[in-house]
Tab-separated table of C-alpha atoms and ligand atoms in Angstrom:
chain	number	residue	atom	x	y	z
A	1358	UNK	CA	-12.925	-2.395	-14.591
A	1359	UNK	CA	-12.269	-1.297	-10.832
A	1360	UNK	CA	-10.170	-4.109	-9.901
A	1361	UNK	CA	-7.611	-3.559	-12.897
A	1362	UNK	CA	-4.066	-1.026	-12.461
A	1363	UNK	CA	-2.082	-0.894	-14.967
A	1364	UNK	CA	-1.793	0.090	-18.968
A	1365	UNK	CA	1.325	-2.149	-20.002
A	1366	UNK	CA	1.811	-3.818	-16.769
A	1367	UNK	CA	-1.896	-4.650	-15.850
A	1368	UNK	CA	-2.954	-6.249	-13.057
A	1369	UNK	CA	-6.290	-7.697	-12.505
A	1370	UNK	CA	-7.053	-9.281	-8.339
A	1371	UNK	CA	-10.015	-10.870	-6.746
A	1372	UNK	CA	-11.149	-12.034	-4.106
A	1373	UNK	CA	-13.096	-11.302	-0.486
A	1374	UNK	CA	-11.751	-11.656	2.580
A	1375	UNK	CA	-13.554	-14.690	3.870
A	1376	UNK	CA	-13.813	-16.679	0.217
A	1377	UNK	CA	-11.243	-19.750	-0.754
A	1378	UNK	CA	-8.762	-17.903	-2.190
A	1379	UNK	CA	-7.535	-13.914	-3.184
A	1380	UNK	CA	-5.122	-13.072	-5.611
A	1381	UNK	CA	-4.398	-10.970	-8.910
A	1382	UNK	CA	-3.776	-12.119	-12.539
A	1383	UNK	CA	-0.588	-10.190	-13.712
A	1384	UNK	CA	-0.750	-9.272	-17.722
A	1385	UNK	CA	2.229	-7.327	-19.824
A	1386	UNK	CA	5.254	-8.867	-17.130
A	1387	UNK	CA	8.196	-9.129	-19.696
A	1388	UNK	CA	9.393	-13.040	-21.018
A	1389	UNK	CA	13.116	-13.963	-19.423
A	1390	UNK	CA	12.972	-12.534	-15.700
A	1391	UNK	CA	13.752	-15.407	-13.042
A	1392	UNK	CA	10.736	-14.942	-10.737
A	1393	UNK	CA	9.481	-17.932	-8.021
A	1394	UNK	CA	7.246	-17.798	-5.283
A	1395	UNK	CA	10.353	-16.558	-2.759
A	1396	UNK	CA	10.679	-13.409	-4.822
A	1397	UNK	CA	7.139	-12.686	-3.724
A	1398	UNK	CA	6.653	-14.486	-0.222
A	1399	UNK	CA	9.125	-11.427	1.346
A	1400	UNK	CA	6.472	-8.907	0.681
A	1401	UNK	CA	3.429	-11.030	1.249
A	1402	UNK	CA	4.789	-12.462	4.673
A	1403	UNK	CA	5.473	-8.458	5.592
A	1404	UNK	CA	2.110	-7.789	5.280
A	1405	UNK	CA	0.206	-11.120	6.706
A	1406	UNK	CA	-1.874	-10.451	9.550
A	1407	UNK	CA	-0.968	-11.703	12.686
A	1408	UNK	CA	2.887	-11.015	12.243
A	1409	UNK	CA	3.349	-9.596	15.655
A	1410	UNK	CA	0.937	-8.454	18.586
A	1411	UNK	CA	0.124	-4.926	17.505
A	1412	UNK	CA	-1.790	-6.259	14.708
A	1413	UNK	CA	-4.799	-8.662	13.954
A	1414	UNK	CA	-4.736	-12.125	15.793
A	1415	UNK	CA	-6.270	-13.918	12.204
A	1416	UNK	CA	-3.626	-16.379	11.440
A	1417	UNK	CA	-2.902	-16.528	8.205
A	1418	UNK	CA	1.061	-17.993	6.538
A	1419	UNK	CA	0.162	-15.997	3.162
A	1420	UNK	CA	1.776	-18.553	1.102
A	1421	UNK	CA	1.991	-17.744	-2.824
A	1422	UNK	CA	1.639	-19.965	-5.180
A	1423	UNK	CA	2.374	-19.121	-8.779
A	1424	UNK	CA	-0.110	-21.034	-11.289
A	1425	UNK	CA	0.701	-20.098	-14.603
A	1426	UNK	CA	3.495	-17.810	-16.611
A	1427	UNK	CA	6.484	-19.094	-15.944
A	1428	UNK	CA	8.287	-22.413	-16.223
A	1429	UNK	CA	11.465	-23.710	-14.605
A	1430	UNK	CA	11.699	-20.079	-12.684
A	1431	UNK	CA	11.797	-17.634	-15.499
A	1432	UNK	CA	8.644	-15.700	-17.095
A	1433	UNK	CA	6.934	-16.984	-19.877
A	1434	UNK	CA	5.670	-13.542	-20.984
A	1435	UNK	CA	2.134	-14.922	-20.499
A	1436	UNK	CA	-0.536	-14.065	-17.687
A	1437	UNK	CA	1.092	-14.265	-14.361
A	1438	UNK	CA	-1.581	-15.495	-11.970
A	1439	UNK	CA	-0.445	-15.845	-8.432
A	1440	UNK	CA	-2.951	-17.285	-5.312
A	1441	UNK	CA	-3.142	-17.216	-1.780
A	1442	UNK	CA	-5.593	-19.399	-0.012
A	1443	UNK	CA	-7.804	-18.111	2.516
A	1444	UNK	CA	-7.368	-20.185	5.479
A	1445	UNK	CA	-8.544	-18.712	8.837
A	1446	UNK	CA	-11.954	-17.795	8.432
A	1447	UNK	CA	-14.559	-17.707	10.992
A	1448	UNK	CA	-17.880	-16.104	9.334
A	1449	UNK	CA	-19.747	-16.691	13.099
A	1450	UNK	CA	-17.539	-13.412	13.792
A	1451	UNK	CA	-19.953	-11.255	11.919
A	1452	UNK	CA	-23.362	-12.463	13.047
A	1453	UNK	CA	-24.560	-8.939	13.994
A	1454	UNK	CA	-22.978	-7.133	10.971
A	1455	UNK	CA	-25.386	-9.348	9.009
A	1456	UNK	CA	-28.456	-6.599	10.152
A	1457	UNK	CA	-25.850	-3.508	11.209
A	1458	UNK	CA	-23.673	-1.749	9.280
A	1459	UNK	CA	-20.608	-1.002	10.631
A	1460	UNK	CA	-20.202	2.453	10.992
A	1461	UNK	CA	-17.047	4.193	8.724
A	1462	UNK	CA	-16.572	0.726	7.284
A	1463	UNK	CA	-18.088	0.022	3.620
A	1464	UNK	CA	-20.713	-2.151	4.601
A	1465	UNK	CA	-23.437	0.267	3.903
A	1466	UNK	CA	-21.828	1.818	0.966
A	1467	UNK	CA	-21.511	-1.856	-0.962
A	1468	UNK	CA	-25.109	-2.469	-0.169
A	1469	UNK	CA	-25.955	0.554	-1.288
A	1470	UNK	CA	-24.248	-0.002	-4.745
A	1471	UNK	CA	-24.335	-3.775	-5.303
A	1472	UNK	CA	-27.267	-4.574	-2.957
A	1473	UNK	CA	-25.739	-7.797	-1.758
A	1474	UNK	CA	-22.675	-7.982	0.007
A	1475	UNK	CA	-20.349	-10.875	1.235
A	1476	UNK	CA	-21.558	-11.737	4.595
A	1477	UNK	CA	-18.631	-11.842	6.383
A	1478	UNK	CA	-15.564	-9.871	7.010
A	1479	UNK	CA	-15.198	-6.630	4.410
A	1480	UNK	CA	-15.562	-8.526	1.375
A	1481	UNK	CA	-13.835	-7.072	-1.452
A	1482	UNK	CA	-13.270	-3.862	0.855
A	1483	UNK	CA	-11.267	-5.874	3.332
A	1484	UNK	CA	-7.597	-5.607	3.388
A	1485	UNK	CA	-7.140	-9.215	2.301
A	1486	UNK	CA	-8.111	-7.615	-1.437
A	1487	UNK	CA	-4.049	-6.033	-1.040
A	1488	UNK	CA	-2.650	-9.426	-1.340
A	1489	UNK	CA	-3.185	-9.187	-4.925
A	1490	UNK	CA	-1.426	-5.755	-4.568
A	1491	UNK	CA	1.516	-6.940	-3.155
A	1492	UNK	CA	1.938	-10.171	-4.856
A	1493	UNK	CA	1.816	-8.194	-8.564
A	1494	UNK	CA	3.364	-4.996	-6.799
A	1495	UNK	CA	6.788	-7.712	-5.665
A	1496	UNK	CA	7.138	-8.441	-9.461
A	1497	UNK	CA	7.063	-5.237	-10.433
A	1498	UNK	CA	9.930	-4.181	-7.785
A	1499	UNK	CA	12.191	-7.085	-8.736
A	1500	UNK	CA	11.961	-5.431	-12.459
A	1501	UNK	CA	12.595	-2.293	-10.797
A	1502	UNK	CA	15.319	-3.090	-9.062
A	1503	UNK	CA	16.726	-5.330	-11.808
A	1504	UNK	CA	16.723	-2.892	-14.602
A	1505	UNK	CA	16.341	0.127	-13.291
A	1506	UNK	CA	18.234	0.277	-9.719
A	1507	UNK	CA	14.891	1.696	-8.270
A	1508	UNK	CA	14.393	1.402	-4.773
A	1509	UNK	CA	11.290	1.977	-3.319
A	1510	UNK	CA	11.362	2.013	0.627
A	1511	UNK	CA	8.493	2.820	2.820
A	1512	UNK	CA	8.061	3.588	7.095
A	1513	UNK	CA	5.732	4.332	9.900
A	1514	UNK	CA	6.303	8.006	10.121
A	1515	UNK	CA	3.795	8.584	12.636
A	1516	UNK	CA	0.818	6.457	14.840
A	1517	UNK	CA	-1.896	8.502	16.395
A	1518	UNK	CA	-0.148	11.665	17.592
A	1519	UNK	CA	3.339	10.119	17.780
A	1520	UNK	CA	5.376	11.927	15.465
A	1521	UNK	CA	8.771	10.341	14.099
A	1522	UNK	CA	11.973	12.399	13.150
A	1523	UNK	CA	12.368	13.254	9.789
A	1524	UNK	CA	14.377	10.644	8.075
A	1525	UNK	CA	16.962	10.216	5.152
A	1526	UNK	CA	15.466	9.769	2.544
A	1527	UNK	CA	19.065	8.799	0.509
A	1528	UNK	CA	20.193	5.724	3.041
A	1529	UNK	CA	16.985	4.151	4.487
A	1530	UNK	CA	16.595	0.743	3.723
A	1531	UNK	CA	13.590	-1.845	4.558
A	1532	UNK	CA	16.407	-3.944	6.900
A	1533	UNK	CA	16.650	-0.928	9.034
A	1534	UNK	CA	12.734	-0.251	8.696
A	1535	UNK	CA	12.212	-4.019	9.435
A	1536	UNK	CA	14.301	-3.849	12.536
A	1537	UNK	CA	11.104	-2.909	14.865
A	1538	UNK	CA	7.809	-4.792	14.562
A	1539	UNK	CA	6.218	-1.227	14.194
A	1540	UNK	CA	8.334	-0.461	10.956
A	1541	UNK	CA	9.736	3.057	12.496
A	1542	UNK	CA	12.669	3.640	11.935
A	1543	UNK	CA	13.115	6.260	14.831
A	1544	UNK	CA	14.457	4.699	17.859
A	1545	UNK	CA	12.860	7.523	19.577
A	1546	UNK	CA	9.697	7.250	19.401
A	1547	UNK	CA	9.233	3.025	18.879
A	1548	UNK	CA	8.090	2.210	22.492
A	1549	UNK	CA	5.827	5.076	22.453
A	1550	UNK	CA	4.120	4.187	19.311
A	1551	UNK	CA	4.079	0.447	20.204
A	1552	UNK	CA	2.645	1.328	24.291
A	1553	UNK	CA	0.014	3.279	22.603
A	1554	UNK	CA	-1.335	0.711	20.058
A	1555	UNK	CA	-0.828	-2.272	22.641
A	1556	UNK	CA	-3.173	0.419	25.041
A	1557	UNK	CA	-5.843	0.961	22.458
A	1558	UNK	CA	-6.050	-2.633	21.464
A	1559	UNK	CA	-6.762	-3.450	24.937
A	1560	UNK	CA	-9.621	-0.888	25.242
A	1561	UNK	CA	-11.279	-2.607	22.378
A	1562	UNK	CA	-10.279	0.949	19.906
A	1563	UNK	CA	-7.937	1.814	17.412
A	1564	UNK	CA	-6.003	4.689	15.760
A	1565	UNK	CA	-4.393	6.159	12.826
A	1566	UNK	CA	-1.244	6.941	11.508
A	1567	UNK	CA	1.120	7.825	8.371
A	1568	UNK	CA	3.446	5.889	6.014
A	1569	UNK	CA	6.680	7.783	4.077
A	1570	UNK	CA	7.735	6.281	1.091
A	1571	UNK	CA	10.719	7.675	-1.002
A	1572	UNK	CA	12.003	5.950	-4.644
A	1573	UNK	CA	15.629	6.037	-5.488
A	1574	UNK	CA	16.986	6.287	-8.362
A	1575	UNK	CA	14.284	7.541	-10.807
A	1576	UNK	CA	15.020	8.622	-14.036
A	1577	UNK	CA	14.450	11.701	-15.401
A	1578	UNK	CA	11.567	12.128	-17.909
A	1579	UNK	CA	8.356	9.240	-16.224
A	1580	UNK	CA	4.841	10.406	-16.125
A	1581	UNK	CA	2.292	10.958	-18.636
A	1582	UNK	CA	0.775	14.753	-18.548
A	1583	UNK	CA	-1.751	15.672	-17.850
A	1584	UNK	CA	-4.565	13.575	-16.415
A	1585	UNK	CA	-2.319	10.667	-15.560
A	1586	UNK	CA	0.466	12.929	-13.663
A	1587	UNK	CA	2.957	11.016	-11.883
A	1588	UNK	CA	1.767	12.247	-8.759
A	1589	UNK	CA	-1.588	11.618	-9.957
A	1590	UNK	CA	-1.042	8.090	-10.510
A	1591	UNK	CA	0.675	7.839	-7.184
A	1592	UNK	CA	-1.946	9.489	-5.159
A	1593	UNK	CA	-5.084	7.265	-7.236
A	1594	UNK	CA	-2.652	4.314	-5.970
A	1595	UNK	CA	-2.247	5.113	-2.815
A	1596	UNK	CA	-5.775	6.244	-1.947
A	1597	UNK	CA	-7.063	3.060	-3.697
A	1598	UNK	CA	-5.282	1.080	-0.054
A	1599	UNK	CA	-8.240	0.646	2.324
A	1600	UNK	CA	-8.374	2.959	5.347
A	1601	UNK	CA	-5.908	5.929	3.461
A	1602	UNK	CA	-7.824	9.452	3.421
A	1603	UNK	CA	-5.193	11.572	2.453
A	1604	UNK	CA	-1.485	11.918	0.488
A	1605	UNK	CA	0.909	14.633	0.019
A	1606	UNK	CA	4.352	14.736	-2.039
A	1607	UNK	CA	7.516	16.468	-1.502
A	1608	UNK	CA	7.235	19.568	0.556
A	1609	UNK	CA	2.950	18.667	0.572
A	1610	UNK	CA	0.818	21.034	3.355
A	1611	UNK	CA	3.892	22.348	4.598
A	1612	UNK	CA	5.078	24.176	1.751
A	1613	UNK	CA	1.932	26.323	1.371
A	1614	UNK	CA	3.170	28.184	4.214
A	1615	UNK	CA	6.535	29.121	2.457
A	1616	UNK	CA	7.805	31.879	0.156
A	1617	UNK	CA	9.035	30.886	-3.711
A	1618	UNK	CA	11.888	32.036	-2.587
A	1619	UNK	CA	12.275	29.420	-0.410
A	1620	UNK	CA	10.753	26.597	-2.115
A	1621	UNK	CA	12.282	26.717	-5.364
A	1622	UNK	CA	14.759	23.599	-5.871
A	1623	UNK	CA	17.841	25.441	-7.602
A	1624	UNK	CA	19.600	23.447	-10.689
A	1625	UNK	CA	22.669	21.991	-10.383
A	1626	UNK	CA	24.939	20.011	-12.214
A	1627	UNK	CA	25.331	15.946	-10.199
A	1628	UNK	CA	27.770	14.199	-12.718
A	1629	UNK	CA	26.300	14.210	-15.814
A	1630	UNK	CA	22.689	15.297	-15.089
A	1631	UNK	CA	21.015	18.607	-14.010
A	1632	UNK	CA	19.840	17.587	-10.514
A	1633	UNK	CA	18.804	19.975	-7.736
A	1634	UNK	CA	20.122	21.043	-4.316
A	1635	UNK	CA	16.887	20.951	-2.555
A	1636	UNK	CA	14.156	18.627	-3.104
A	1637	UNK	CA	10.925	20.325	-2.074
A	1638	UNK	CA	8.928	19.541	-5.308
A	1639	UNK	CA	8.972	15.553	-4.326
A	1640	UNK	CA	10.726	14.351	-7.397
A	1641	UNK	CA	8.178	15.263	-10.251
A	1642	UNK	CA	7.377	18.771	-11.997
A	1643	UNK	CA	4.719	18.888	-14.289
A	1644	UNK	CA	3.773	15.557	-13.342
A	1645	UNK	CA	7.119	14.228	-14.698
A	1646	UNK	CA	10.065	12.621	-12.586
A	1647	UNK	CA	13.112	15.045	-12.780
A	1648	UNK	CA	15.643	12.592	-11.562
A	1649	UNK	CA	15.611	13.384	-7.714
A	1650	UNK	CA	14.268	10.939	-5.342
A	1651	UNK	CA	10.103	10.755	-5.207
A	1652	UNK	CA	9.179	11.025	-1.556
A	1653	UNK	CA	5.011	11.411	-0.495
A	1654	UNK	CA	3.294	10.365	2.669
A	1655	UNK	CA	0.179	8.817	3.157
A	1656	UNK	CA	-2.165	9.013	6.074
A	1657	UNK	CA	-4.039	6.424	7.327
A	1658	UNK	CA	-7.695	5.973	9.486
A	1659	UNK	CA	-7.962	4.817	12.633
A	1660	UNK	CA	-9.858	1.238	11.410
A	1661	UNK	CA	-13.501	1.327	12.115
A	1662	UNK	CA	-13.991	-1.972	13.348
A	1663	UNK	CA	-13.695	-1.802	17.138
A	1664	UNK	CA	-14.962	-3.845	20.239
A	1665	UNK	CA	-16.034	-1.108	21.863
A	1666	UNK	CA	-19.981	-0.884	21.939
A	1667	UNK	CA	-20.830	1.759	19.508
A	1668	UNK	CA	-24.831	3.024	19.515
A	1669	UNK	CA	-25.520	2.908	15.829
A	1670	UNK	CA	-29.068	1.787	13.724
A	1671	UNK	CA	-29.461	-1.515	11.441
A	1672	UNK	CA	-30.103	-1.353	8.312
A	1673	UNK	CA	-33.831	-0.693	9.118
A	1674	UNK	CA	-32.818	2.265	11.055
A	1675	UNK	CA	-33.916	0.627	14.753
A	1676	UNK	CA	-31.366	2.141	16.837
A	1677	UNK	CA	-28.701	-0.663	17.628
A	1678	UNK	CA	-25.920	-0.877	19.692
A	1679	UNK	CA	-23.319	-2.946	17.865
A	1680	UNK	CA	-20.290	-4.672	19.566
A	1681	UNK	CA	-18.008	-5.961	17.015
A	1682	UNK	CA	-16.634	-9.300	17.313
A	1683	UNK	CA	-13.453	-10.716	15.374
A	1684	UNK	CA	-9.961	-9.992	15.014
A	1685	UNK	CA	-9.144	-6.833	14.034
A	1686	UNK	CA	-6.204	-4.730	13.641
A	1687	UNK	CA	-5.913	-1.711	16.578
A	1688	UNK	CA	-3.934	0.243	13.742
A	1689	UNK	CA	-2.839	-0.568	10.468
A	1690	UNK	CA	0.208	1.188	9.548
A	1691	UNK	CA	2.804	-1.354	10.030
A	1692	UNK	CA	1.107	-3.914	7.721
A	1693	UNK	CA	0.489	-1.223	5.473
A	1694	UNK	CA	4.432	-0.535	4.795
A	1695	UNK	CA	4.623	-2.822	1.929
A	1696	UNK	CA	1.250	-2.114	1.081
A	1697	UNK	CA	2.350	1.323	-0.002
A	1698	UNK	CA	5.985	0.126	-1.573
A	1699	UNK	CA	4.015	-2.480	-3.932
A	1700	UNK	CA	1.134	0.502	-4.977
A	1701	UNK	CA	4.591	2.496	-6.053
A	1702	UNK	CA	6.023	-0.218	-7.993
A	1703	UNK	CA	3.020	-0.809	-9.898
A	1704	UNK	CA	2.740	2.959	-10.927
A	1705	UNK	CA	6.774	2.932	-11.790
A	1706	UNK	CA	7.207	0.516	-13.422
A	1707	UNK	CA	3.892	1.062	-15.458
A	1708	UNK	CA	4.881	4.428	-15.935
A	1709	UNK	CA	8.423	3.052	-16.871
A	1710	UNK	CA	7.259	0.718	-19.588
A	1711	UNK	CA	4.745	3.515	-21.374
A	1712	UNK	CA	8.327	5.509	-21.495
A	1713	UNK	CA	10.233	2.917	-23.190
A	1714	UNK	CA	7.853	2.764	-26.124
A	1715	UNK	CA	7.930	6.053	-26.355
A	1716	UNK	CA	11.964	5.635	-26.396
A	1717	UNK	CA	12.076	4.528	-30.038
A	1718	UNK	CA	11.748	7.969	-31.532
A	1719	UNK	CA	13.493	9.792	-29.312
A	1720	UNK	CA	16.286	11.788	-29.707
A	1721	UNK	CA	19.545	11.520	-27.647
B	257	LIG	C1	-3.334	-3.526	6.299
B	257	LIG	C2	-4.760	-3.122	6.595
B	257	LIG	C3	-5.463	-3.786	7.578
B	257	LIG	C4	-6.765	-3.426	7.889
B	257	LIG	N1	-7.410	-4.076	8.910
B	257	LIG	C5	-8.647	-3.670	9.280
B	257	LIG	C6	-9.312	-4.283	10.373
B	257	LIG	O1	-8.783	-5.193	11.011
B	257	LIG	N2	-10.553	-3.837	10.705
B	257	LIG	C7	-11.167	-2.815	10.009
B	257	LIG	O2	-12.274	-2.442	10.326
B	257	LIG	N3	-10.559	-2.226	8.972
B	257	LIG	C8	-9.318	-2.625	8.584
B	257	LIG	N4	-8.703	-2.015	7.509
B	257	LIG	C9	-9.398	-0.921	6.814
B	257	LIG	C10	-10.630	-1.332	6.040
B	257	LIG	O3	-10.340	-2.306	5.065
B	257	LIG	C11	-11.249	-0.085	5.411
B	257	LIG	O4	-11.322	0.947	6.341
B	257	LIG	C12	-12.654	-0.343	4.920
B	257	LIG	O5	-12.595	-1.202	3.816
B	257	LIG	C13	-13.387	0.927	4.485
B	257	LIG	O6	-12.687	1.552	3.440
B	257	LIG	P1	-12.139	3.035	3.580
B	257	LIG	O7	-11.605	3.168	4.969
B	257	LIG	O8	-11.027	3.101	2.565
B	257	LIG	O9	-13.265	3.963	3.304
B	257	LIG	C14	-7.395	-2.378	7.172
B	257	LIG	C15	-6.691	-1.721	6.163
B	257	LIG	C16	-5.384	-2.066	5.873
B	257	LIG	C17	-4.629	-1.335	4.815
């Protein structure tokens, strides 16, 4: 069941990147929430390629259309299923990639499993799968936000060697992360990031880069020890996005290099709940949320389809030397923002329903 996320709130998406349509089927949303296409198109229209020029020229409007679960604007409780059509494809882009694997792409690794592949674009690996990610991943942050007061709020934190400043985690918002086409929200460091992707897209290459995400306003007590952590769920989510290769939470790499003594987040009393004065275990301990914000950071490849001519071999193994054609994105962090923030709502609210059920017996 590799396409499916979720226990309570499961979502189910298909689609390839150069079929009619992608999009997910949505099962376990809750009956009464007011949800229309708008509630979704913010997120989708985010992530659509072709937003600005340091992305992929494929022109695509992303529009949503909601085909079954709801009536007059408010959830039926039935299967959600939400579609985008495919619009801008041109399969004559991947003539050569018919014979040649692209190398650090998944062309080889699908044939090797399925022994057919689509035969254009990524298929099923492409990013155009996330649409289904994003569309079921809005729902779940309107619930969120609706019933919980969650916020989940994700940035570029770095591109290539770039580094931004470290940023609050308690007031950022996705207005001021939206307020630069490269989602940074470090004045800083924008042009830089923005010159160097612009530079690289023009050389025919690409490069990498990291996304922060922090969620507000968890409660204490989410998470499901021990093989379905909370930062276990979040880091299957996360490294489930195409191009991601590695994730770290609260004080991550860093804090390896750092005495107990230092790293320990004391208790303290914040209004009615034990919170703590520091924050370097991310949010969770013992793979349960202890009421402090969840922060993590993701980092993501440089993507491996470039126009530069690359000497590779076909799938015969007759050395090759491929030149990609296409549109492609020279680095994929800024599309990947919401990406990331709809990943995180699946796994909180998810996580969020399996502790309501559990609420019943509970004491307190
Ligand atoms: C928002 C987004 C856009 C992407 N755009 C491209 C692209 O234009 N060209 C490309 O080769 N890879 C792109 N990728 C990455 C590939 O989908 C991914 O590298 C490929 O499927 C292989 O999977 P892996 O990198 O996770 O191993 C993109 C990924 C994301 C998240």
């Amino acid at each position: 069941m590799s396409s499916n996320f979720g226990t309570i709130f499961k979502v189910s998406t298909f689609g390839e990147s150069h079929c009619k349509s992608v999009g997910v089927v949505i099962d376990g949303c809750p009956p009464g929430l007011p949800l229309v296409e708008d509630d979704i198109q913010v997120q989708l229209s985010r992530r659509r390629p072709g937003q600005s020029k340091l992305t992929t020229d494929r022109k695509e409007q992303d529009a949503v259309v909601i085909l079954s679960g709801t009536e007059n604007g408010v959830t039926l409780g039935s299967p959600i299923a939400l579609k985008v059509n495919n619009l801008d494809q041109r399969p004559s882009d991947y003539g050569d990639m018919e014979t040649i694997p692209r190398p650090s792409h998944a062309d080889f690794t699908y044939m090797a499993k399925y022994g057919i592949k689509a035969s254009s674009g990524g298929g099923r690996s492409s990013a155009r799968e996330t649409i289904g990610t994003v569309s079921s991943g809005a729902v779940a942050d309107k619930i969120l936000r609706e019933k919980y007061h969650m916020e989940i709020v994700a940035w570029v934190s770095s591109v290539g060697p770039v580094e931004a400043a470290p940023i609050d985690h308690e007031t950022i918002t996705r207005d001021i992360v939206d307020q630069t086409d490269i989602r940074c929200p470090d004045p800083g460091v924008v042009e830089q990031m923005r010159a160097l992707i612009m530079e690289l897209k023009d050389a025919g290459d690409s490069t990498g880069g990291t996304v922060s995400c922090v969620i507000r306003n968890v409660p204490a007590g989410l998470g499901e020890p021990v093989y379905e952590k909370l930062e276990a769920k979040l880091a299957q989510a996360m490294l489930a996005i195409p191009a991601t290769k590695g994730f770290e939470i609260g004080s991550g790499f860093a804090g390896t290099k750092q005495r107990g003594s230092e790293h320990n987040d004391p208790f303290t009393l914040k209004g009615a709940r034990l919170g703590t004065t520091t924050n370097n275990s991310g949010g969770i301990q013992g793979g349960i949320s202890n009421g402090e914000s969840i922060y993590f950071k993701i980092a993501f490849k440089p993507p491996a389809t470039i126009s530069q001519p690359q000497q590779t071999v076909d799938y015969d193994g007759k050395p090759v030397t491929l030149q990609a054609k296409g549109r492609h994105d020279p680095c994929v962090v800024p599309r990947a923002v919401p990406i990331v923030e709809s990943m995180a709502a699946l796994v909180m609210l998810d996580t969020a329903m399996r502790q309501e059920a559990r609420k019943v017996f509970m004491r307190g």
